[in-house]
Short mmCIF file of C-alpha atoms in Angstrom, two decimals:
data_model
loop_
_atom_site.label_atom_id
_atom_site.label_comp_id
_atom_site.label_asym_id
_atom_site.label_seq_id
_atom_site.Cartn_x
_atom_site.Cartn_y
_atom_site.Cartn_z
CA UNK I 1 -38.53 53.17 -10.91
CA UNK I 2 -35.48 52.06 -8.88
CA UNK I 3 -33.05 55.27 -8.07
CA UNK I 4 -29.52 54.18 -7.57
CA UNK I 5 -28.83 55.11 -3.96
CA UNK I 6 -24.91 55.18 -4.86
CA UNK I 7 -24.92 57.29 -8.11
CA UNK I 8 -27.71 59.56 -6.48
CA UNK I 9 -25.48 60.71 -3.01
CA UNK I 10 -23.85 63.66 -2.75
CA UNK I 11 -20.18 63.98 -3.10
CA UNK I 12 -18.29 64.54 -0.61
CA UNK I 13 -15.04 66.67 -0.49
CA UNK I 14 -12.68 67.15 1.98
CA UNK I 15 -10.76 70.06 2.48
CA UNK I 16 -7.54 70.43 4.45
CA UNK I 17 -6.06 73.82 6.44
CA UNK I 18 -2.85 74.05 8.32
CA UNK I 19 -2.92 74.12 11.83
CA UNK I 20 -1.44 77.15 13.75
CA UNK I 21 2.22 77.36 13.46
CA UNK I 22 5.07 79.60 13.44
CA UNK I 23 6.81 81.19 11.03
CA UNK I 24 10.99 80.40 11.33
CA UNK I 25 11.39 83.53 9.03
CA UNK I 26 9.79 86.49 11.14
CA UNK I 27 8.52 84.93 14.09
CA UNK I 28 4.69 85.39 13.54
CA UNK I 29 2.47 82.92 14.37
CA UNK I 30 0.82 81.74 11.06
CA UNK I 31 -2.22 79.52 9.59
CA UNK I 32 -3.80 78.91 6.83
CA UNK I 33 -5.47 81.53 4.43
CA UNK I 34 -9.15 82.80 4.71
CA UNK I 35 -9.93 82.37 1.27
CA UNK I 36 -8.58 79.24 0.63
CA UNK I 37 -11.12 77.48 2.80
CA UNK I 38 -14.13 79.94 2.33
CA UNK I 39 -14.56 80.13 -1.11
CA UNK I 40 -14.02 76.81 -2.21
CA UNK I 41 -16.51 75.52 0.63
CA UNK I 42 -18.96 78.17 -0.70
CA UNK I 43 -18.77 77.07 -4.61
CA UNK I 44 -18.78 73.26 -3.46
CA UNK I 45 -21.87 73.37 -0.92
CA UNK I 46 -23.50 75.76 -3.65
CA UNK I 47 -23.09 73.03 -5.83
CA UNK I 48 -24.72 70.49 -3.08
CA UNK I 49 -21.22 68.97 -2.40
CA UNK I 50 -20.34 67.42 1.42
CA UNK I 51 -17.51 69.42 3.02
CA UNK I 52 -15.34 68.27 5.72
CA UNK I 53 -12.86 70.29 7.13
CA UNK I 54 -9.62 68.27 8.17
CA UNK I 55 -6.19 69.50 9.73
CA UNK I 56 -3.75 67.38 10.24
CA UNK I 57 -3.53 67.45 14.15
CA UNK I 58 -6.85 68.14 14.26
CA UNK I 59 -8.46 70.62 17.06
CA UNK I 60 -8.40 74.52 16.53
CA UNK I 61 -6.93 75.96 13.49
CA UNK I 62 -6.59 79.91 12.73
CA UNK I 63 -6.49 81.81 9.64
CA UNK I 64 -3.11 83.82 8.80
CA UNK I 65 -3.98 87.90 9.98
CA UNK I 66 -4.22 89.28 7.27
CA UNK I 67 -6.95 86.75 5.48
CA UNK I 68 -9.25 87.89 8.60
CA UNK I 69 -11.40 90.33 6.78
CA UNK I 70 -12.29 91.78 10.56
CA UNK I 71 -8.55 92.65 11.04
CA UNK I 72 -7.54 95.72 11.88
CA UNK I 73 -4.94 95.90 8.73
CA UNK I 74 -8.23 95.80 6.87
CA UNK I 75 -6.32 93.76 3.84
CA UNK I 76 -9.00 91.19 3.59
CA UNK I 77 -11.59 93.81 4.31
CA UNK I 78 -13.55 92.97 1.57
CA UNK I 79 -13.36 89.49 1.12
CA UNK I 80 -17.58 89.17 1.83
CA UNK I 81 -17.30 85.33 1.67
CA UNK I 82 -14.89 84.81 4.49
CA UNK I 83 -17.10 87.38 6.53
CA UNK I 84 -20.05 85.73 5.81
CA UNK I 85 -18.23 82.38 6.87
CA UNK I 86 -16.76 83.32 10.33
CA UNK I 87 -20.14 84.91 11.06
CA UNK I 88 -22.18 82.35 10.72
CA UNK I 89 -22.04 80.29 13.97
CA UNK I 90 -22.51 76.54 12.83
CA UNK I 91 -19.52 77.60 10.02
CA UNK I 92 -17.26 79.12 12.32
CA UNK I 93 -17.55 76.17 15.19
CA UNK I 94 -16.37 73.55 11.96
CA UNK I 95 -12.65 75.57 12.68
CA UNK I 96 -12.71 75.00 16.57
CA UNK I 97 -12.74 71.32 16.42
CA UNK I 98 -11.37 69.94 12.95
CA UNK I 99 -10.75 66.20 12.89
CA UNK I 100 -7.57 64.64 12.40
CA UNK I 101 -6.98 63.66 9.22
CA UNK I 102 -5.02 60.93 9.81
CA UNK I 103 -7.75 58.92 11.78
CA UNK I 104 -10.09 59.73 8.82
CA UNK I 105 -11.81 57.11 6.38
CA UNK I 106 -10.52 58.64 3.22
CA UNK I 107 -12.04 56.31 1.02
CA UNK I 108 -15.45 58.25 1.93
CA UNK I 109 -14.88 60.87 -0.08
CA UNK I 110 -14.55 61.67 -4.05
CA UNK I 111 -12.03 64.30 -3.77
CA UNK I 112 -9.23 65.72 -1.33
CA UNK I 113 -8.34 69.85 -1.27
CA UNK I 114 -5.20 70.71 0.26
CA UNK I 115 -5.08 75.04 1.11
CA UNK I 116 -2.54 77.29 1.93
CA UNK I 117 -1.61 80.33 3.73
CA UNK I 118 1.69 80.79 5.50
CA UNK I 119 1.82 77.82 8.09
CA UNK I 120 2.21 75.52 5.52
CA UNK I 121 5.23 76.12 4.42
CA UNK I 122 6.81 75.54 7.40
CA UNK I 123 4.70 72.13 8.14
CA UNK I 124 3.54 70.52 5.34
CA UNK I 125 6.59 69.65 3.08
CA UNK I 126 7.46 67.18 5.31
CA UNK I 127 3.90 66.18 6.71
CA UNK I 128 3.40 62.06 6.64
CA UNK I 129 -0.15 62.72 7.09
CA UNK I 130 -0.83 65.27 4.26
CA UNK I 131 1.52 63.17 2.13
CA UNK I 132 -0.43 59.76 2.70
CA UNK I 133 -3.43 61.88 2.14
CA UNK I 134 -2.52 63.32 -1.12
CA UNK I 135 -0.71 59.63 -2.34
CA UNK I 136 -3.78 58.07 -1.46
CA UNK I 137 -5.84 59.62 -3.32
CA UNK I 138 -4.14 60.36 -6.48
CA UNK I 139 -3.85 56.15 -6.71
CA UNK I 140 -6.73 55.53 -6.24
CA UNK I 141 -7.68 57.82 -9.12
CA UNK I 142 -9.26 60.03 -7.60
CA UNK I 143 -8.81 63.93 -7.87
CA UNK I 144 -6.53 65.89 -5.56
CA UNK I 145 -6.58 69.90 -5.54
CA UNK I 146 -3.64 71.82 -4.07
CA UNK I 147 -2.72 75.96 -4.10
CA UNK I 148 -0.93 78.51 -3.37
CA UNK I 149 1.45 77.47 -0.70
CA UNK I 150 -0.06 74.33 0.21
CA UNK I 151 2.16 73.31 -2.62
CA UNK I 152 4.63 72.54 -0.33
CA UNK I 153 3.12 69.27 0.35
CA UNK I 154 4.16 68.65 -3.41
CA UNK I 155 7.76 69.13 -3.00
CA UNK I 156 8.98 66.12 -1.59
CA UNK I 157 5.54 64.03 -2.34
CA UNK I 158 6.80 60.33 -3.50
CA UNK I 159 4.48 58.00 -4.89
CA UNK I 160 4.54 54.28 -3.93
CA UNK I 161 6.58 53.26 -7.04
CA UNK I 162 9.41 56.02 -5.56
CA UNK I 163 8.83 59.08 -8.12
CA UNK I 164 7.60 62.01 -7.17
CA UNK I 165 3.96 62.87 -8.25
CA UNK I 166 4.68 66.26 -9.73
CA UNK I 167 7.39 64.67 -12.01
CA UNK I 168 6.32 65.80 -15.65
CA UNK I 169 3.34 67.33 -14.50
CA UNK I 170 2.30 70.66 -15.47
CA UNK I 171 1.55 72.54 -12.60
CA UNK I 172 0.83 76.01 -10.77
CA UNK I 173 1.72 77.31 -7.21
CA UNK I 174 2.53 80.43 -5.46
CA UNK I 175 5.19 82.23 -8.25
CA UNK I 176 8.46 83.82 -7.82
CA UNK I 177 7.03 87.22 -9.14
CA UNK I 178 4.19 87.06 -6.15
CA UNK I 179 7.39 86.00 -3.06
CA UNK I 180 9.49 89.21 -4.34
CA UNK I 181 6.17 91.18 -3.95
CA UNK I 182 5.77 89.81 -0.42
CA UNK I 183 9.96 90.10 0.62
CA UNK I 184 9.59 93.79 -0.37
CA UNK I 185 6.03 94.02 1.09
CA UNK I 186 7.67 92.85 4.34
CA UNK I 187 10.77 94.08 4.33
CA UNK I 188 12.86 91.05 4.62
CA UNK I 189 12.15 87.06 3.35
CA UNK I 190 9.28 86.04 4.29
CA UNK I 191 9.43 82.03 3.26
CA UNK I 192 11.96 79.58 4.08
CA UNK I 193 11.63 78.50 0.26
CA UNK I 194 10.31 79.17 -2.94
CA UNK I 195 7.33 76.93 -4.23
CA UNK I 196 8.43 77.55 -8.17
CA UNK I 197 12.08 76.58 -7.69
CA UNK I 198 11.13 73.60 -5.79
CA UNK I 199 8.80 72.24 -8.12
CA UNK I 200 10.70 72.59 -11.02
CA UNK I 201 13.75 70.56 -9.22
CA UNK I 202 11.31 68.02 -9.03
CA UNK I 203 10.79 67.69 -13.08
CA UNK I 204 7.45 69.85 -12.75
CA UNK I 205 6.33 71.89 -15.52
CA UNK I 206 6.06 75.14 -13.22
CA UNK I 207 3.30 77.27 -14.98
CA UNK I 208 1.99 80.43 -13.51
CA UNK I 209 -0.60 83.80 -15.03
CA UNK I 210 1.16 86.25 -13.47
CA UNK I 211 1.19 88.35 -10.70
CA UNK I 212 -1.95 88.13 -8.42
CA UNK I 213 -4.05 86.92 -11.14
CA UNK I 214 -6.48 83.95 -10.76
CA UNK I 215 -5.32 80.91 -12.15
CA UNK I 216 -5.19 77.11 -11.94
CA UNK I 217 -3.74 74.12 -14.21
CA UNK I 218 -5.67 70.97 -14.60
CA UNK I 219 -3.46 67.72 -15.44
CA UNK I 220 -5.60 64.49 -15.39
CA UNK I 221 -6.49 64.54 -11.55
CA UNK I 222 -4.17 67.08 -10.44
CA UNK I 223 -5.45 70.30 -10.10
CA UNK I 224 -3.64 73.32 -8.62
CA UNK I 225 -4.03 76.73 -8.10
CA UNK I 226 -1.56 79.74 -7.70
CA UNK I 227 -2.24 81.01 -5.11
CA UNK I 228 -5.55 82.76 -2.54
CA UNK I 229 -7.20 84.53 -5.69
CA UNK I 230 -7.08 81.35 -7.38
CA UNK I 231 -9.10 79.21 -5.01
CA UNK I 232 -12.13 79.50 -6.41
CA UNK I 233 -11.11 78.48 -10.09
CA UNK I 234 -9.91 75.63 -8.46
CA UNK I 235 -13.06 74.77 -6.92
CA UNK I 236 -14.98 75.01 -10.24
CA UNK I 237 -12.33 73.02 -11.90
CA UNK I 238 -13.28 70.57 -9.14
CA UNK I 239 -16.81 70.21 -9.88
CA UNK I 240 -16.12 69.56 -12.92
CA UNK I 241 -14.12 66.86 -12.68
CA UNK I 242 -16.15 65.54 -10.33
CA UNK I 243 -19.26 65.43 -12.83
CA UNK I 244 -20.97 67.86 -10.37
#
């Protein structure tokens, strides 16, 4: 019997991280969170889903200190996934040469992730790469997964008839509760804006599970997550949507 070679190939995801940046807040140089990228790679490659990892300048990209489970702060420490990830050569050598995702052939793949971590939100609200990304995707009807602060690239995301995507949607992102945590934490403010204000000016239904606590909102082909202990859930939500 015949096997459909199109129905039968595997789907292919691709997953975006910030490049290295710095934050206009504190000074630090920031990236994009551990997690974010780890865990989702490990439930979609589990799963026998294609991953590409994109940035949008493409080259080197870091993760944000304290996501680095080998850091000496030891807040990641036991975050076994990202461990296993940056010690496994052929893994870690996919972060020292991302492509660029605007010389990408997006229609190759079933479904676009968009992490966070600190850099961002102070690079991807007003990205024209990440936003063609995202717009591209979502009209051609196929699903788009963003979280924690890579919510930022929702803010001021138009679609082609003018309105922004998030407009009515119900959706999740980093919370209010979770930047106090991290101004106190710190000291001082650590973001140049707040992801739940933001989307709510923009006629989102802001939803959130409280502090720290996994969670992620589904609404038709928009998925999002709260934040880095949500990535996973997002992932799964993923694979299901993509029939996987």
């Amino acid at each position: 019997m015949r096997v459909d070679r199109v129905s039968s190939r595997p789907k292919k995801v691709l997953i975006v991280v910030a490049n290295p940046a710095t934050s206009t807040t504190l000074g630090w140089p920031v990236g994009f969170w551990g997690a974010e990228l780890t865990h989702p790679y490990y439930e979609l490659s589990e799963r026998g889903v294609e991953v590409t990892i994109a940035s949008p300048v493409g080259g080197t990209v870091e993760l944000d200190s304290l996501s680095d489970p080998r850091d000496e702060s030891k807040w990641s420490s036991e975050d076994l996934i990202t461990m296993g990830f940056l010690n496994t050569p052929e893994l870690a050598q996919l972060l020292t040469d991302t492509p660029k995702l605007a010389e990408l052939d997006l229609d190759a793949y079933d479904a676009i992730m968009i992490a966070g971590g600190q850099a961002p939100m102070f690079s991807f609200r007003d990205n024209e790469s990440v936003h063609n990304a995202i717009r591209h995707f979502y009209e051609s009807e196929r699903p788009i997964c963003v979280y924690c602060h890579g919510t930022a690239a929702l803010v001021d995301l138009k679609l082609s008839d003018g309105g922004y995507l998030v407009d009515g949607k119900t959706v999740t992102g980093f919370a209010n509760v979770e930047e106090d945590f991290s101004d106190e934490f710190v000291g001082q403010k650590v973001m140049p804006f707040r992801i739940e204000d933001e989307l709510k000016q923009r006629g989102a239904n802001y939803v959130q599970g409280g502090l720290f606590k996994s969670f992620a909102v589904r609404d038709g082909r928009l998925i999002t997550g709260q934040q880095q202990y949500s990535a996973r859930k997002v992932a799964q939500m993923l694979l299901e949507a993509l029939g996987v």
